[in-house]
């Protein structure tokens, strides 16, 4: 069964050579890559599938569209528009291809905090030799508890790595039924307030959904241990930055490491830059090799499945955005 796939503009997420690989891997597929929104609206009228983002104007004329593959696991706000939620199109995404890279970033943050690097790096830049008391700069990981919020592929990989260092790990997830390797127990989101006071590390790998937006606010920061570490590599909208800045300056929590931010790029004058005990990286936790190959391999597999009428991988719950 042949079908038509439109690679929606802009083509920034489409690597050269993808179109020929799709055509070679899926006999009968017709792949088009319009350069402008106007061309895309014309092409999508009779398209069966699309890759990228489909604006409301294009979705309104997509008479045959049955499958949409998001280029991003966590697309920008507004991707899941009311028009997309109302449309019968099935949405998939590339979740799972970043788990090893982001898992390493999480563990890097954990180890940096455990050995006081968040304290010693600023001293290095200031040319200061100032050894701190051992208790102030070390965490014995086999006696620590990590609460991982969001136990999908990334959270599961983070749990596995934390467990290898002897940490006890609890998971919080709204729909996972099985506890992956390294997770001692799995809890539903309503248990988070109960778990926070005991956690040494709170690691956020949760997607941005209507339920997770702003979930780490002043109230929840206030429930954490005074010396606890907050790590966010999920989505920036889950943490209220102003509340975090105030909690760090007031000593309500120990430290924080963020790769994602409520505002991106983080403005140069934002007070979080100079807050005590923070590690900030500019949304690069996903960086690593093989991602282009993983993206196209997943897309090809789903194209084959779609062509054969088989279940697609990584289907999104559109109402919850993941």
Short mmCIF file of C-alpha atoms in Angstrom, two decimals:
data_model
loop_
_atom_site.label_atom_id
_atom_site.label_comp_id
_atom_site.label_asym_id
_atom_site.label_seq_id
_atom_site.Cartn_x
_atom_site.Cartn_y
_atom_site.Cartn_z
CA UNK A 1 0.00 0.00 0.00
CA UNK A 2 1.59 3.27 -1.08
CA UNK A 3 1.16 6.44 0.96
CA UNK A 4 2.22 10.09 0.89
CA UNK A 5 4.44 11.61 3.58
CA UNK A 6 4.98 15.38 3.83
CA UNK A 7 8.12 16.63 5.58
CA UNK A 8 6.77 19.91 6.95
CA UNK A 9 8.83 23.12 6.78
CA UNK A 10 11.14 24.33 8.08
CA UNK A 11 13.47 21.46 7.16
CA UNK A 12 15.91 22.08 10.04
CA UNK A 13 15.07 18.70 11.57
CA UNK A 14 15.42 16.83 8.26
CA UNK A 15 18.94 15.56 7.58
CA UNK A 16 20.15 15.43 3.95
CA UNK A 17 19.66 11.98 2.51
CA UNK A 18 16.58 11.13 4.54
CA UNK A 19 14.18 11.37 1.61
CA UNK A 20 16.15 8.91 -0.53
CA UNK A 21 16.54 6.53 2.41
CA UNK A 22 12.80 6.58 3.08
CA UNK A 23 12.02 5.95 -0.57
CA UNK A 24 14.49 3.06 -0.69
CA UNK A 25 13.28 1.49 2.54
CA UNK A 26 9.52 1.77 1.98
CA UNK A 27 8.50 0.76 -1.56
CA UNK A 28 5.74 2.93 -2.98
CA UNK A 29 6.10 5.78 -0.47
CA UNK A 30 5.86 9.28 -1.90
CA UNK A 31 7.91 11.74 0.15
CA UNK A 32 7.68 15.49 -0.45
CA UNK A 33 9.55 18.27 1.33
CA UNK A 34 7.89 21.63 0.64
CA UNK A 35 10.03 24.66 1.27
CA UNK A 36 7.26 27.07 2.35
CA UNK A 37 4.12 26.97 4.44
CA UNK A 38 2.05 27.73 1.34
CA UNK A 39 3.52 24.75 -0.50
CA UNK A 40 2.97 22.59 2.57
CA UNK A 41 -0.72 23.50 2.71
CA UNK A 42 -1.09 22.39 -0.90
CA UNK A 43 0.80 19.15 -0.40
CA UNK A 44 -0.90 18.11 2.83
CA UNK A 45 -4.39 18.12 1.31
CA UNK A 46 -3.98 14.55 0.06
CA UNK A 47 -1.19 13.41 2.41
CA UNK A 48 -1.58 10.33 4.58
CA UNK A 49 1.26 11.23 6.96
CA UNK A 50 3.42 14.17 7.97
CA UNK A 51 6.69 14.80 9.80
CA UNK A 52 7.25 17.87 11.97
CA UNK A 53 4.63 20.42 13.00
CA UNK A 54 1.32 20.99 11.20
CA UNK A 55 -0.11 24.49 11.76
CA UNK A 56 -3.85 24.84 12.25
CA UNK A 57 -4.30 26.26 8.75
CA UNK A 58 -2.65 23.22 7.19
CA UNK A 59 -4.44 20.79 9.49
CA UNK A 60 -7.79 22.23 8.41
CA UNK A 61 -7.20 21.11 4.81
CA UNK A 62 -5.53 17.77 5.63
CA UNK A 63 -8.37 15.60 4.38
CA UNK A 64 -6.56 12.25 4.57
CA UNK A 65 -4.00 12.78 7.33
CA UNK A 66 -3.84 9.77 9.66
CA UNK A 67 -0.35 9.92 11.16
CA UNK A 68 1.91 12.76 12.34
CA UNK A 69 5.45 12.16 13.59
CA UNK A 70 6.85 14.92 15.80
CA UNK A 71 10.51 15.74 15.19
CA UNK A 72 10.95 16.38 18.92
CA UNK A 73 10.10 14.29 21.97
CA UNK A 74 9.08 17.49 23.73
CA UNK A 75 7.95 19.97 21.07
CA UNK A 76 7.50 23.68 21.84
CA UNK A 77 4.44 24.99 23.65
CA UNK A 78 1.47 25.13 21.35
CA UNK A 79 2.37 22.07 19.29
CA UNK A 80 -0.57 20.18 20.76
CA UNK A 81 -3.06 22.82 19.71
CA UNK A 82 -6.83 22.50 20.18
CA UNK A 83 -7.06 21.76 16.44
CA UNK A 84 -4.54 18.91 16.73
CA UNK A 85 -6.28 17.48 19.80
CA UNK A 86 -9.61 17.50 17.97
CA UNK A 87 -8.20 15.92 14.81
CA UNK A 88 -8.25 12.09 14.59
CA UNK A 89 -4.60 11.99 13.45
CA UNK A 90 -2.32 9.69 15.48
CA UNK A 91 0.84 11.41 16.76
CA UNK A 92 4.16 9.68 17.44
CA UNK A 93 7.48 11.09 18.65
CA UNK A 94 11.18 10.13 18.89
CA UNK A 95 11.29 9.45 22.63
CA UNK A 96 13.86 6.89 23.69
CA UNK A 97 16.66 7.90 21.34
CA UNK A 98 18.32 10.23 23.89
CA UNK A 99 18.19 8.05 27.01
CA UNK A 100 21.88 7.08 27.19
CA UNK A 101 23.19 10.60 26.55
CA UNK A 102 20.85 12.29 29.01
CA UNK A 103 21.39 9.53 31.58
CA UNK A 104 25.11 10.36 31.53
CA UNK A 105 24.35 14.07 32.01
CA UNK A 106 22.19 13.29 35.03
CA UNK A 107 24.89 11.11 36.56
CA UNK A 108 27.47 13.83 35.88
CA UNK A 109 25.37 16.26 37.92
CA UNK A 110 24.92 13.70 40.71
CA UNK A 111 28.65 12.99 40.94
CA UNK A 112 29.54 16.69 40.75
CA UNK A 113 27.31 17.39 43.74
CA UNK A 114 28.53 14.30 45.60
CA UNK A 115 32.13 15.52 45.38
CA UNK A 116 31.54 19.24 45.88
CA UNK A 117 32.49 20.36 42.37
CA UNK A 118 29.68 22.93 42.41
CA UNK A 119 31.62 24.58 45.25
CA UNK A 120 35.18 24.08 43.99
CA UNK A 121 34.70 25.13 40.36
CA UNK A 122 33.78 28.73 41.31
CA UNK A 123 36.79 28.78 43.65
CA UNK A 124 39.01 27.62 40.80
CA UNK A 125 37.79 30.44 38.56
CA UNK A 126 38.44 32.91 41.39
CA UNK A 127 41.94 31.45 42.02
CA UNK A 128 40.98 30.48 45.58
CA UNK A 129 42.44 27.58 47.58
CA UNK A 130 39.77 26.99 50.18
CA UNK A 131 39.22 23.36 51.25
CA UNK A 132 35.80 22.86 52.78
CA UNK A 133 34.83 20.54 55.64
CA UNK A 134 34.31 17.00 54.38
CA UNK A 135 30.65 16.96 55.39
CA UNK A 136 30.01 20.12 53.38
CA UNK A 137 31.32 18.82 50.06
CA UNK A 138 30.75 15.07 49.97
CA UNK A 139 27.69 12.86 49.73
CA UNK A 140 28.06 9.14 50.38
CA UNK A 141 25.90 7.86 47.56
CA UNK A 142 25.16 4.38 49.00
CA UNK A 143 23.33 6.12 51.85
CA UNK A 144 21.42 8.55 49.66
CA UNK A 145 17.91 8.48 48.21
CA UNK A 146 17.04 9.67 44.72
CA UNK A 147 13.45 10.38 43.70
CA UNK A 148 13.14 10.34 39.92
CA UNK A 149 10.04 12.08 38.59
CA UNK A 150 9.21 10.64 35.19
CA UNK A 151 10.32 7.05 34.68
CA UNK A 152 10.28 6.74 30.93
CA UNK A 153 13.37 5.79 28.95
CA UNK A 154 15.50 8.61 30.35
CA UNK A 155 14.30 8.21 33.92
CA UNK A 156 14.83 4.45 33.75
CA UNK A 157 18.39 4.90 32.50
CA UNK A 158 19.09 7.44 35.25
CA UNK A 159 17.73 4.99 37.81
CA UNK A 160 19.97 2.22 36.52
CA UNK A 161 23.06 4.42 36.75
CA UNK A 162 22.16 5.75 40.22
CA UNK A 163 21.66 2.19 41.46
CA UNK A 164 25.09 1.20 40.14
CA UNK A 165 26.55 3.77 42.54
CA UNK A 166 24.60 2.23 45.42
CA UNK A 167 21.85 4.83 45.61
CA UNK A 168 18.31 3.89 46.59
CA UNK A 169 15.93 5.04 43.89
CA UNK A 170 12.19 5.68 44.01
CA UNK A 171 10.27 6.46 40.84
CA UNK A 172 7.26 8.69 40.28
CA UNK A 173 5.29 8.15 37.09
CA UNK A 174 1.63 8.57 36.10
CA UNK A 175 1.29 5.53 33.86
CA UNK A 176 4.23 3.15 34.15
CA UNK A 177 3.18 -0.12 35.76
CA UNK A 178 6.51 -1.94 36.12
CA UNK A 179 9.50 -0.72 38.14
CA UNK A 180 12.55 -0.73 35.81
CA UNK A 181 16.00 -1.91 36.81
CA UNK A 182 17.34 0.11 39.73
CA UNK A 183 13.98 1.43 40.95
CA UNK A 184 13.17 0.09 44.41
CA UNK A 185 9.52 1.20 44.25
CA UNK A 186 7.26 3.02 41.83
CA UNK A 187 4.73 5.65 42.92
CA UNK A 188 2.00 7.74 41.33
CA UNK A 189 2.38 11.55 41.12
CA UNK A 190 0.09 12.13 44.08
CA UNK A 191 2.80 10.58 46.29
CA UNK A 192 5.38 13.22 45.38
CA UNK A 193 4.67 15.54 48.32
CA UNK A 194 5.12 12.61 50.68
CA UNK A 195 8.42 11.52 49.08
CA UNK A 196 10.13 14.91 48.79
CA UNK A 197 11.11 15.39 52.46
CA UNK A 198 13.23 12.21 52.42
CA UNK A 199 14.96 12.70 49.06
CA UNK A 200 18.62 13.66 48.85
CA UNK A 201 18.35 14.04 45.08
CA UNK A 202 15.17 15.02 43.23
CA UNK A 203 15.70 14.26 39.54
CA UNK A 204 13.15 15.55 37.05
CA UNK A 205 12.88 13.79 33.70
CA UNK A 206 9.18 14.48 33.28
CA UNK A 207 7.72 15.89 30.06
CA UNK A 208 5.89 19.21 29.90
CA UNK A 209 2.20 18.41 30.25
CA UNK A 210 -0.82 20.23 31.68
CA UNK A 211 -0.22 18.28 34.90
CA UNK A 212 3.55 18.87 35.22
CA UNK A 213 3.68 22.58 34.34
CA UNK A 214 5.05 24.42 37.36
CA UNK A 215 4.93 21.32 39.56
CA UNK A 216 8.15 22.31 41.35
CA UNK A 217 7.15 25.60 42.92
CA UNK A 218 7.78 27.36 46.22
CA UNK A 219 5.54 24.94 48.13
CA UNK A 220 7.29 21.83 46.87
CA UNK A 221 10.76 23.33 47.22
CA UNK A 222 9.80 24.04 50.81
CA UNK A 223 9.04 20.35 51.35
CA UNK A 224 12.53 19.27 50.25
CA UNK A 225 15.44 18.70 52.62
CA UNK A 226 17.50 21.80 53.29
CA UNK A 227 20.55 20.09 51.82
CA UNK A 228 18.79 18.35 48.93
CA UNK A 229 19.85 18.56 45.30
CA UNK A 230 17.39 19.33 42.50
CA UNK A 231 18.24 18.20 38.96
CA UNK A 232 16.05 19.07 35.98
CA UNK A 233 16.77 17.70 32.50
CA UNK A 234 13.13 17.07 31.56
CA UNK A 235 11.35 20.25 30.55
CA UNK A 236 11.96 23.75 31.84
CA UNK A 237 8.30 24.53 32.39
CA UNK A 238 8.14 22.02 35.25
CA UNK A 239 10.22 24.26 37.58
CA UNK A 240 9.33 27.82 38.56
CA UNK A 241 12.68 29.57 38.20
CA UNK A 242 11.89 32.52 40.47
CA UNK A 243 10.81 30.15 43.22
CA UNK A 244 13.99 28.09 42.76
CA UNK A 245 16.18 31.19 42.88
CA UNK A 246 14.59 32.26 46.13
CA UNK A 247 14.86 28.77 47.65
CA UNK A 248 18.58 28.58 46.83
CA UNK A 249 19.31 32.02 48.24
CA UNK A 250 17.32 31.26 51.38
CA UNK A 251 19.10 27.92 51.86
CA UNK A 252 15.83 26.00 51.64
CA UNK A 253 17.53 23.45 49.37
CA UNK A 254 21.21 22.73 48.93
CA UNK A 255 21.89 22.98 45.23
CA UNK A 256 20.36 22.71 41.78
CA UNK A 257 21.52 21.60 38.33
CA UNK A 258 19.43 22.61 35.33
CA UNK A 259 19.77 21.83 31.64
CA UNK A 260 16.27 23.12 30.79
CA UNK A 261 14.62 26.35 31.83
CA UNK A 262 11.21 27.94 32.16
CA UNK A 263 12.60 30.68 29.88
CA UNK A 264 15.00 29.68 27.10
CA UNK A 265 17.53 31.02 26.49
CA UNK A 266 17.92 32.01 30.11
CA UNK A 267 18.25 35.83 30.02
CA UNK A 268 21.74 37.11 30.88
CA UNK A 269 20.33 39.22 33.72
CA UNK A 270 18.30 36.42 35.31
CA UNK A 271 19.23 36.12 39.01
CA UNK A 272 19.57 32.34 38.77
CA UNK A 273 22.95 32.80 37.04
CA UNK A 274 24.41 34.12 40.29
CA UNK A 275 22.41 32.01 42.73
CA UNK A 276 24.54 29.92 45.10
CA UNK A 277 25.37 26.29 44.36
CA UNK A 278 23.94 26.01 40.86
CA UNK A 279 25.17 24.20 37.76
CA UNK A 280 23.59 25.45 34.54
CA UNK A 281 24.00 23.94 31.07
CA UNK A 282 22.25 25.37 27.97
CA UNK A 283 19.83 22.55 27.01
CA UNK A 284 22.59 20.25 25.80
CA UNK A 285 21.98 17.09 27.83
CA UNK A 286 20.70 15.32 24.72
CA UNK A 287 23.90 15.93 22.77
CA UNK A 288 25.74 12.83 21.63
CA UNK A 289 26.53 10.63 18.66
CA UNK A 290 24.18 8.50 16.53
CA UNK A 291 21.08 10.67 17.01
CA UNK A 292 20.47 11.27 13.30
CA UNK A 293 20.69 7.53 12.64
CA UNK A 294 18.32 6.79 15.50
CA UNK A 295 15.84 9.38 14.23
CA UNK A 296 15.72 8.06 10.69
CA UNK A 297 15.71 4.40 11.81
CA UNK A 298 12.65 5.08 13.97
CA UNK A 299 10.94 7.03 11.20
CA UNK A 300 11.61 4.24 8.67
CA UNK A 301 10.31 1.61 11.07
CA UNK A 302 7.11 3.57 11.67
CA UNK A 303 6.69 4.18 7.94
CA UNK A 304 6.87 0.44 7.36
CA UNK A 305 4.39 -0.16 10.16
CA UNK A 306 2.03 2.50 8.83
CA UNK A 307 2.23 1.06 5.33
CA UNK A 308 1.45 -2.41 6.66
CA UNK A 309 -1.35 -1.25 8.97
CA UNK A 310 0.61 -2.32 12.07
CA UNK A 311 0.72 -0.51 15.44
CA UNK A 312 3.08 2.48 15.46
CA UNK A 313 5.89 2.96 17.97
CA UNK A 314 5.90 5.85 20.45
CA UNK A 315 2.25 6.83 20.10
CA UNK A 316 1.53 10.05 22.02
CA UNK A 317 -1.40 10.66 24.37
CA UNK A 318 -2.27 13.95 22.68
CA UNK A 319 -4.38 15.26 25.55
CA UNK A 320 -1.37 14.92 27.87
CA UNK A 321 1.25 15.93 25.26
CA UNK A 322 3.43 12.81 25.61
#
